[in-house]
Amino acid sequence: MTDYRYIGKPIDRVDALEKVRGTARFVGDYHLPGMLYARCLRSELPHARIVKLDVTPALQVPGVVAVITSDDFIDHGRFGFPISDLFMLAYEKVRYVGEGIACVAAETPEAALAGTKAILCELEELPAIFDMEHALDPNAPQIGPAREDGKHPNFLGHFPVYDGDPEAVLVDCDAVIDQNYETVMQEHAYIETEGSLAIPTVEGGVLAYVSCQSPFIARGHIMRTLGLGETAARVINPPVGGSFGGKDDLNYMTAGQVACLALKTKRPVRMTFSREESMIASYKRGAMRMRVRVGADKAGKLRACHFKATYDSGAYSSQSPFTSWRASIHAMGPYRYDACTVDLTTVYTNNGFAGAFRGFGNPEVYAGIEQAIDELAEKLGIDPLDFRLQNCLRLGDTTPHGQTLTESVGLSDCLLAVRKASDWERKRAAYAHQSDPDRRRGIGVTALFHGTSLGAEGTDEATGTIEIHQDNRVTLTSGLTDYGPGSRTVYCMIAAEMLGVDIQRINIHLPDTNLAKDSGPTVASRSTMLGGNATRIAALNLRQNLDYAAADLLGCEVFQLQRAGESYLGPSEEPVPWEVVVEHARRMGLVLSTFGRWSAPKIHWDEEAGRGVPYFAYHFGAQIAEVEVDLRTGLTDVLNYYAAHDAGKVIFPQGAYGQIYGGVAQGLGYALYEDVDYMDGYLQSINFDTYLIPTSVDVPEINGSFVETHYSQGPFGAKNIAEPAMVPVAPTILNAIAQATGRRVRKLPANLERVLLGETLHKKGSPVSCKVALKSV
C-alpha cells in the first residue's frame, strides 16, 4: 500500500478558520456604497394568466429606483436545461404560488417591499392540477407547454429500463410482493437562503456574486437573457452556505434579475431572501408514487422486479428529467434479477416546482424498493440482511441495464461491515421477542448503489490550473463550487501530494469565470472524481517541469531524483531546497503555470431500448438503523446508526465522515419529520417553526466506516460519497420501525400519526399559510 503524505490523512479544511471565526463573506454580508436592494412581486395564485401588469405606480414609491418584468429580458428571459420552460420573471402566466412576476430595486429593503405592493397586477385564475396521478387525464388543465409530438402538455418524460419480461417471471415466483409506496416533497433547508449581488462594470457589463452551484451556468443565463458578450459577464462564487442541490435554477433567476437591475440603474443591486420567501419560492425534492412488484423463489433467489412510478415535477421542468432518469437507473436496487422493468413517468402539476436535491431521485425510489425487498424477505422467512447478501451485485455481475461490473464493487463487504458493527444477529433476534406493551425496539437494514458523476446524462469533464508565483506560493483554480463538502481542501491535498510540497504553500481561488474554466455544475457527487483528476493532471504537468529543472541542476537523469520532504536529492544525496529548484526552472524558461483536464470514460445509454452503460462506476453502501418506538404516541427515536460505504480511496477523511454524518441527519428528517405539504397549491409550512427538521437532540450515535475498493480511473483510486450517504436512510429507518411495530409505513414521513395508526392520513383545513405570508414577502 502506498504511504501518502496527505491523501487519506487528517488535515485542516482550507476554509475552516474563516467559517469558525465568522469572517467568511457570504452574499448577504456584502454592502457597497450606493447599493440597491431588490425584491420580487410573487404570485398568490397557483395557476393564472397575467391580464395586466403596470409597474408605474411602484416607480412613484419613495426610494424605488427601477422595476423590471419579463419584457426587460431577451426572449422574455426564457432559460433552463434540458428544457427551456423557465423565465427570469413570469411571462404571460404563473404556474405556482410564489413565482416571481416583477422585480423592484430600491434604496432600502422597506422601499423595495413597498414597491412590490404598489405594482398593479391583475391575474385571471386558471384551472389547476395538484394530483400527479391525474395530471395526464384528457381533461386535465394544461400546465406545461404545448407539445408537437401529440402527447399531453403535462407529460414531461418517460424513463424506462428493460431487461426481459418480469410479468412472465413473476407468475412463476414462489413469493411476490406487490405494494404501493409514496414519498413527499422535501425542503433543502440550507442555512444560507438564496442571494445574488450584481455590480455594473465600466465597460457596460456586469460582475455578479452568486451563491450557486455553477458560476458558468449563471454567467451563461445572464449573457443570453441580457444580450451580453462572454467578456462582459463575470460570475464569482462567494462562500455558499449550503445547497444540497437547491442553489440552482432559482438562484440563476435571482442572478439574472439583479444583473438586469444593475445594468438598468448603473448601481450595485443585491437580493437576499427571507426564510419565508425562500421556502415559498424555491424548488423542492420531487414527490413520487410507486408500485413495486418483486418476486423470488423459495430458496431466496430474486427473480423479477417491475417498478412503476409517477414523479411530480411541479410547475416547471428544472432538473426533473435528469432526476427522473437517475431514479429509473437505480429503482431496482443493487440486485441481480432474471428480468426487470422500470417504468417511470414525470408530469407537470401546480405544486411549486421540483428540482435537484441530494441523491437526485434515488432517495425516492429507494424508499420503495428497499422496503419491498424487506417485505419479500419477511414473506420468505429469511433474514433481510442475509437476503441482501444472497442477491446483491458483486464483481463480475451484470446489472439489469446490461452493464458488467469489472472493478470496485464493495457492496457485500459493506453489508458484512454493518452487520458486525451493529451486532445485527443478536439484536434482530432479541427485538423479535419483546414483551413491553408500550415501547418496542427494531433494527433495519438497506443496501445501495449510486452512479458516480453525471454518467450518460451528458459530457462529463472538468479542468483545473496550478501556478507557482514569484514568492513561491502555489495557487489552484477550479470551476467547481465547494458549498460545504470540502472539495477545495481535497484539491489542495492532491496538489500538495503530487508536487511533494507542504500543503501550507497551496492556496485555491474561489470559483471565478474569469480565472477558471467551465467544469460543469457541481452536482452528482462529481467534485472529487472530476475536479480531483483535473487537479492531479495539472500538478503532474507542473511536477514534470520541476523534475526536469531539478535533474538539470543536479546533473542527473530524472529517474535518479529522490525527495526528502520538499527537497530534491540527486546521486550525491545532497538535498536541494524546493525553492532553489523553482528558481532554476525559471532561469531555464520552463513554464510554472499548468493546466489539467480530465474527461470521464465514454459511455452510452439507449433511451428507447432502456439499456446501456449509464455510469462508468458506482458507489456502494449499506446502512443499519436501530430505533425505539413509543406505541402509545407513535414517537420514533433513532438510537444508533451504522453506515459502511465503498467510496474507493478516501482522500479527505474528515470530509468523508462529515458526509456520512450529514447524510444520515438529512435522511433522518426525510424519514420522520419533513413534509412539504401543498394544499391546493399553497405551502402550509413556511418556516422552521412548523417545518420540522432534525436537531442535534434527534441525531443518533452514528458509526461510519469505509470499504476502500480501488477504482482505477479515480484520483488515487477515489470515487464519491456526498449524495449516497443520504440515499438509503429513510427506508433503513422504516424497515427498523416495521420490526418494532409489526406494521409498515409506506408513505413518508413516518410521523407520529402514521407510525401510531399505520395508515395514510388526509389532512383537512384551509390553504392559508403561504397565502398569508405572501402579503409580507
Short mmCIF file of N, CA, C and O in Angstrom, two decimals, residues 188 190 192 194-196 209-219 221 235-253 255 283 318-319 355-360 454 478-485 487 491 511-513 517-527 722-723:
data_model
loop_
_atom_site.label_atom_id
_atom_site.label_comp_id
_atom_site.label_asym_id
_atom_site.label_seq_id
_atom_site.Cartn_x
_atom_site.Cartn_y
_atom_site.Cartn_z
N HIS A 188 -34.92 22.01 1.03
CA HIS A 188 -33.46 21.89 1.16
C HIS A 188 -32.98 22.33 2.53
O HIS A 188 -32.01 21.78 3.06
N TYR A 190 -31.22 24.79 3.71
CA TYR A 190 -29.84 25.25 3.90
C TYR A 190 -29.83 26.45 4.84
O TYR A 190 -30.81 27.18 4.99
N GLU A 192 -27.94 29.26 4.64
CA GLU A 192 -27.99 30.49 3.85
C GLU A 192 -29.09 30.40 2.82
O GLU A 192 -29.13 29.47 2.02
N GLU A 194 -31.28 32.00 -0.55
CA GLU A 194 -30.83 32.41 -1.87
C GLU A 194 -30.37 33.88 -1.85
O GLU A 194 -30.89 34.69 -1.10
N GLY A 195 -29.43 34.20 -2.75
CA GLY A 195 -28.99 35.59 -2.83
C GLY A 195 -27.98 35.81 -3.94
O GLY A 195 -27.21 34.89 -4.29
N SER A 196 -27.97 37.02 -4.49
CA SER A 196 -27.01 37.41 -5.52
C SER A 196 -26.76 38.91 -5.42
O SER A 196 -27.64 39.67 -5.00
N TYR A 209 -21.86 38.30 -7.93
CA TYR A 209 -21.51 37.35 -6.88
C TYR A 209 -22.77 36.51 -6.63
O TYR A 209 -23.79 37.03 -6.18
N VAL A 210 -22.68 35.23 -6.92
CA VAL A 210 -23.88 34.39 -6.92
C VAL A 210 -23.65 33.17 -6.04
O VAL A 210 -22.68 32.43 -6.24
N SER A 211 -24.52 32.95 -5.10
CA SER A 211 -24.48 31.75 -4.27
C SER A 211 -25.16 30.63 -5.05
O SER A 211 -26.38 30.41 -4.93
N CYS A 212 -24.37 29.91 -5.85
CA CYS A 212 -24.97 28.93 -6.75
C CYS A 212 -24.04 27.73 -6.92
O CYS A 212 -22.96 27.68 -6.35
N GLN A 213 -24.48 26.78 -7.74
CA GLN A 213 -23.73 25.55 -7.93
C GLN A 213 -22.87 25.55 -9.19
O GLN A 213 -22.10 24.61 -9.39
N SER A 214 -23.00 26.57 -10.00
CA SER A 214 -22.11 26.69 -11.16
C SER A 214 -22.05 28.14 -11.59
O SER A 214 -23.03 28.66 -12.15
N PRO A 215 -20.92 28.83 -11.38
CA PRO A 215 -20.82 30.22 -11.84
C PRO A 215 -20.90 30.32 -13.35
O PRO A 215 -21.34 31.34 -13.89
N PHE A 216 -20.52 29.26 -14.05
CA PHE A 216 -20.54 29.30 -15.52
C PHE A 216 -21.97 29.20 -16.05
O PHE A 216 -22.31 29.84 -17.04
N ILE A 217 -22.79 28.38 -15.42
CA ILE A 217 -24.19 28.31 -15.83
C ILE A 217 -24.87 29.64 -15.55
O ILE A 217 -25.63 30.17 -16.38
N ALA A 218 -24.59 30.22 -14.37
CA ALA A 218 -25.16 31.53 -14.04
C ALA A 218 -24.74 32.57 -15.07
O ALA A 218 -25.56 33.37 -15.55
N ARG A 219 -23.46 32.57 -15.43
CA ARG A 219 -22.97 33.52 -16.44
C ARG A 219 -23.65 33.30 -17.78
O ARG A 219 -24.05 34.26 -18.46
N HIS A 221 -26.63 32.11 -18.45
CA HIS A 221 -28.01 32.61 -18.45
C HIS A 221 -28.03 34.13 -18.48
O HIS A 221 -28.87 34.74 -19.17
N VAL A 235 -18.91 36.00 -13.24
CA VAL A 235 -19.60 35.49 -12.05
C VAL A 235 -18.57 34.89 -11.11
O VAL A 235 -17.70 34.11 -11.53
N ILE A 236 -18.66 35.25 -9.85
CA ILE A 236 -17.80 34.73 -8.80
C ILE A 236 -18.67 34.01 -7.78
O ILE A 236 -19.74 34.50 -7.40
N ASN A 237 -18.20 32.86 -7.34
CA ASN A 237 -18.86 32.13 -6.26
C ASN A 237 -18.27 32.57 -4.93
O ASN A 237 -17.14 32.20 -4.61
N PRO A 238 -18.98 33.34 -4.12
CA PRO A 238 -18.51 33.54 -2.76
C PRO A 238 -18.74 32.26 -1.97
O PRO A 238 -19.29 31.29 -2.51
N PRO A 239 -18.34 32.19 -0.71
CA PRO A 239 -18.70 31.01 0.08
C PRO A 239 -20.21 30.77 0.03
O PRO A 239 -21.00 31.72 0.05
N VAL A 240 -20.59 29.52 -0.07
CA VAL A 240 -22.01 29.15 -0.20
C VAL A 240 -22.43 28.45 1.08
O VAL A 240 -21.83 27.45 1.48
N GLY A 241 -23.47 28.96 1.70
CA GLY A 241 -23.92 28.42 2.99
C GLY A 241 -24.87 27.25 2.86
O GLY A 241 -25.99 27.28 3.37
N GLY A 242 -24.44 26.22 2.16
CA GLY A 242 -25.26 25.03 1.98
C GLY A 242 -26.03 25.09 0.69
O GLY A 242 -26.39 26.16 0.19
N SER A 243 -26.28 23.91 0.11
CA SER A 243 -27.01 23.86 -1.17
C SER A 243 -27.85 22.60 -1.28
O SER A 243 -29.05 22.66 -1.42
N PHE A 244 -27.20 21.43 -1.25
CA PHE A 244 -27.88 20.14 -1.39
C PHE A 244 -28.67 20.06 -2.70
O PHE A 244 -29.65 19.33 -2.79
N GLY A 245 -28.25 20.81 -3.71
CA GLY A 245 -28.95 20.85 -4.99
C GLY A 245 -29.85 22.06 -5.14
O GLY A 245 -30.35 22.33 -6.24
N GLY A 246 -30.05 22.81 -4.07
CA GLY A 246 -31.04 23.89 -4.11
C GLY A 246 -30.57 25.20 -4.67
O GLY A 246 -31.38 26.08 -4.98
N LYS A 247 -29.26 25.41 -4.80
CA LYS A 247 -28.75 26.68 -5.31
C LYS A 247 -28.52 26.57 -6.83
O LYS A 247 -27.42 26.75 -7.33
N ASP A 248 -29.60 26.28 -7.51
CA ASP A 248 -29.51 26.05 -8.95
C ASP A 248 -30.44 27.02 -9.65
O ASP A 248 -30.21 28.22 -9.64
N ASP A 249 -31.54 26.56 -10.23
CA ASP A 249 -32.35 27.40 -11.11
C ASP A 249 -32.89 28.66 -10.43
O ASP A 249 -32.91 29.73 -11.05
N LEU A 250 -33.35 28.57 -9.20
CA LEU A 250 -33.90 29.77 -8.56
C LEU A 250 -32.83 30.83 -8.36
O LEU A 250 -33.08 32.03 -8.54
N ASN A 251 -31.62 30.42 -8.02
CA ASN A 251 -30.57 31.42 -7.87
C ASN A 251 -30.05 31.94 -9.21
O ASN A 251 -29.52 33.04 -9.28
N TYR A 252 -30.21 31.15 -10.27
CA TYR A 252 -29.89 31.68 -11.59
C TYR A 252 -30.91 32.76 -11.96
O TYR A 252 -30.56 33.76 -12.61
N MET A 253 -32.17 32.56 -11.59
CA MET A 253 -33.17 33.62 -11.78
C MET A 253 -32.78 34.86 -10.99
O MET A 253 -32.81 35.98 -11.51
N ALA A 255 -29.88 35.81 -9.94
CA ALA A 255 -28.71 36.44 -10.55
C ALA A 255 -29.10 37.24 -11.79
O ALA A 255 -28.61 38.36 -12.00
N TYR A 283 -37.60 25.63 -5.32
CA TYR A 283 -38.00 24.30 -5.73
C TYR A 283 -37.63 23.29 -4.64
O TYR A 283 -36.83 23.57 -3.75
N SER A 318 -37.16 22.19 -14.70
CA SER A 318 -35.92 22.30 -13.93
C SER A 318 -35.05 21.06 -14.22
O SER A 318 -34.84 20.70 -15.36
N GLN A 319 -34.57 20.40 -13.17
CA GLN A 319 -33.70 19.24 -13.36
C GLN A 319 -34.46 17.91 -13.34
O GLN A 319 -33.84 16.84 -13.32
N GLY A 355 -36.80 20.22 -8.31
CA GLY A 355 -35.50 20.36 -8.97
C GLY A 355 -34.49 19.44 -8.32
O GLY A 355 -34.83 18.44 -7.70
N ALA A 356 -33.23 19.81 -8.44
CA ALA A 356 -32.15 18.98 -7.91
C ALA A 356 -32.20 18.95 -6.38
O ALA A 356 -32.48 19.95 -5.72
N PHE A 357 -31.93 17.79 -5.83
CA PHE A 357 -31.82 17.61 -4.38
C PHE A 357 -30.91 16.41 -4.14
O PHE A 357 -30.96 15.44 -4.88
N ARG A 358 -30.14 16.49 -3.11
CA ARG A 358 -29.17 15.45 -2.76
C ARG A 358 -29.74 14.04 -3.00
O ARG A 358 -30.76 13.66 -2.44
N GLY A 359 -29.05 13.29 -3.83
CA GLY A 359 -29.50 11.95 -4.19
C GLY A 359 -30.16 11.88 -5.54
O GLY A 359 -30.25 10.83 -6.15
N PHE A 360 -30.72 13.03 -6.00
CA PHE A 360 -31.18 13.19 -7.38
C PHE A 360 -32.14 12.09 -7.79
O PHE A 360 -31.94 11.40 -8.78
N LEU A 454 -22.02 12.40 -13.58
CA LEU A 454 -23.19 12.64 -14.42
C LEU A 454 -23.59 11.40 -15.21
O LEU A 454 -24.76 11.24 -15.57
N SER A 478 -10.33 26.11 -9.89
CA SER A 478 -11.27 25.09 -10.34
C SER A 478 -12.59 25.77 -10.64
O SER A 478 -12.96 26.73 -9.96
N GLY A 479 -13.29 25.29 -11.64
CA GLY A 479 -14.61 25.83 -11.96
C GLY A 479 -15.71 25.20 -11.16
O GLY A 479 -16.88 25.55 -11.34
N LEU A 480 -15.38 24.27 -10.27
CA LEU A 480 -16.39 23.59 -9.46
C LEU A 480 -16.56 24.30 -8.11
O LEU A 480 -15.59 24.78 -7.53
N THR A 481 -17.77 24.34 -7.64
CA THR A 481 -18.12 25.05 -6.41
C THR A 481 -18.00 24.14 -5.20
O THR A 481 -18.43 22.98 -5.24
N ASP A 482 -17.47 24.67 -4.12
CA ASP A 482 -17.45 23.95 -2.84
C ASP A 482 -18.49 24.61 -1.94
O ASP A 482 -18.26 25.67 -1.36
N TYR A 483 -19.65 24.00 -1.82
CA TYR A 483 -20.69 24.58 -0.96
C TYR A 483 -20.83 23.80 0.35
O TYR A 483 -21.89 23.72 0.93
N GLY A 484 -19.70 23.24 0.80
CA GLY A 484 -19.70 22.59 2.10
C GLY A 484 -18.94 21.29 2.19
O GLY A 484 -18.32 21.01 3.22
N PRO A 485 -18.94 20.44 1.16
CA PRO A 485 -18.31 19.12 1.29
C PRO A 485 -16.81 19.13 1.51
O PRO A 485 -16.24 18.16 1.99
N SER A 487 -14.41 20.16 -1.10
CA SER A 487 -13.65 19.83 -2.32
C SER A 487 -12.43 20.73 -2.49
O SER A 487 -11.41 20.29 -3.03
N TYR A 491 -8.66 19.34 -3.32
CA TYR A 491 -7.79 19.75 -4.41
C TYR A 491 -6.42 20.19 -3.88
O TYR A 491 -5.39 19.89 -4.50
N PRO A 511 -14.29 29.93 -7.03
CA PRO A 511 -14.64 29.80 -8.44
C PRO A 511 -14.98 31.15 -9.07
O PRO A 511 -15.77 31.92 -8.52
N ASP A 512 -14.38 31.42 -10.21
CA ASP A 512 -14.48 32.72 -10.86
C ASP A 512 -14.42 32.48 -12.36
O ASP A 512 -13.45 31.90 -12.86
N THR A 513 -15.43 32.93 -13.09
CA THR A 513 -15.47 32.65 -14.53
C THR A 513 -14.36 33.35 -15.30
O THR A 513 -14.10 32.99 -16.45
N LYS A 517 -11.86 27.66 -15.80
CA LYS A 517 -12.58 27.23 -16.99
C LYS A 517 -13.80 26.42 -16.57
O LYS A 517 -13.84 25.83 -15.50
N ASP A 518 -14.78 26.43 -17.45
CA ASP A 518 -16.03 25.75 -17.17
C ASP A 518 -15.80 24.26 -16.93
O ASP A 518 -15.19 23.57 -17.75
N SER A 519 -16.27 23.79 -15.79
CA SER A 519 -16.14 22.36 -15.46
C SER A 519 -17.50 21.73 -15.20
O SER A 519 -17.60 20.69 -14.55
N GLY A 520 -18.56 22.38 -15.70
CA GLY A 520 -19.89 21.84 -15.48
C GLY A 520 -20.38 22.16 -14.09
O GLY A 520 -19.69 22.77 -13.27
N PRO A 521 -21.60 21.74 -13.78
CA PRO A 521 -22.18 22.05 -12.47
C PRO A 521 -21.61 21.18 -11.36
O PRO A 521 -21.14 20.07 -11.61
N THR A 522 -21.64 21.72 -10.16
CA THR A 522 -21.22 20.93 -9.00
C THR A 522 -22.43 20.15 -8.51
O THR A 522 -23.16 20.56 -7.61
N VAL A 523 -22.65 19.01 -9.14
CA VAL A 523 -23.76 18.12 -8.85
C VAL A 523 -23.26 16.69 -8.96
O VAL A 523 -22.12 16.44 -9.35
N ALA A 524 -24.12 15.74 -8.61
CA ALA A 524 -23.86 14.32 -8.85
C ALA A 524 -22.61 13.80 -8.15
O ALA A 524 -21.99 12.84 -8.61
N SER A 525 -22.22 14.44 -7.04
CA SER A 525 -21.07 13.99 -6.26
C SER A 525 -19.84 13.79 -7.14
O SER A 525 -19.10 12.82 -6.99
N ARG A 526 -19.62 14.76 -8.04
CA ARG A 526 -18.56 14.59 -9.04
C ARG A 526 -17.30 15.38 -8.74
O ARG A 526 -16.32 15.31 -9.49
N SER A 527 -17.28 16.14 -7.64
CA SER A 527 -16.15 17.06 -7.42
C SER A 527 -14.83 16.34 -7.23
O SER A 527 -13.82 16.71 -7.84
N ALA A 722 -20.70 12.07 -1.34
CA ALA A 722 -21.60 13.10 -0.81
C ALA A 722 -23.07 12.72 -0.85
O ALA A 722 -23.76 12.76 0.18
N GLU A 723 -23.60 12.39 -2.02
CA GLU A 723 -25.02 12.07 -2.12
C GLU A 723 -25.38 10.70 -1.57
O GLU A 723 -26.39 10.56 -0.87
#
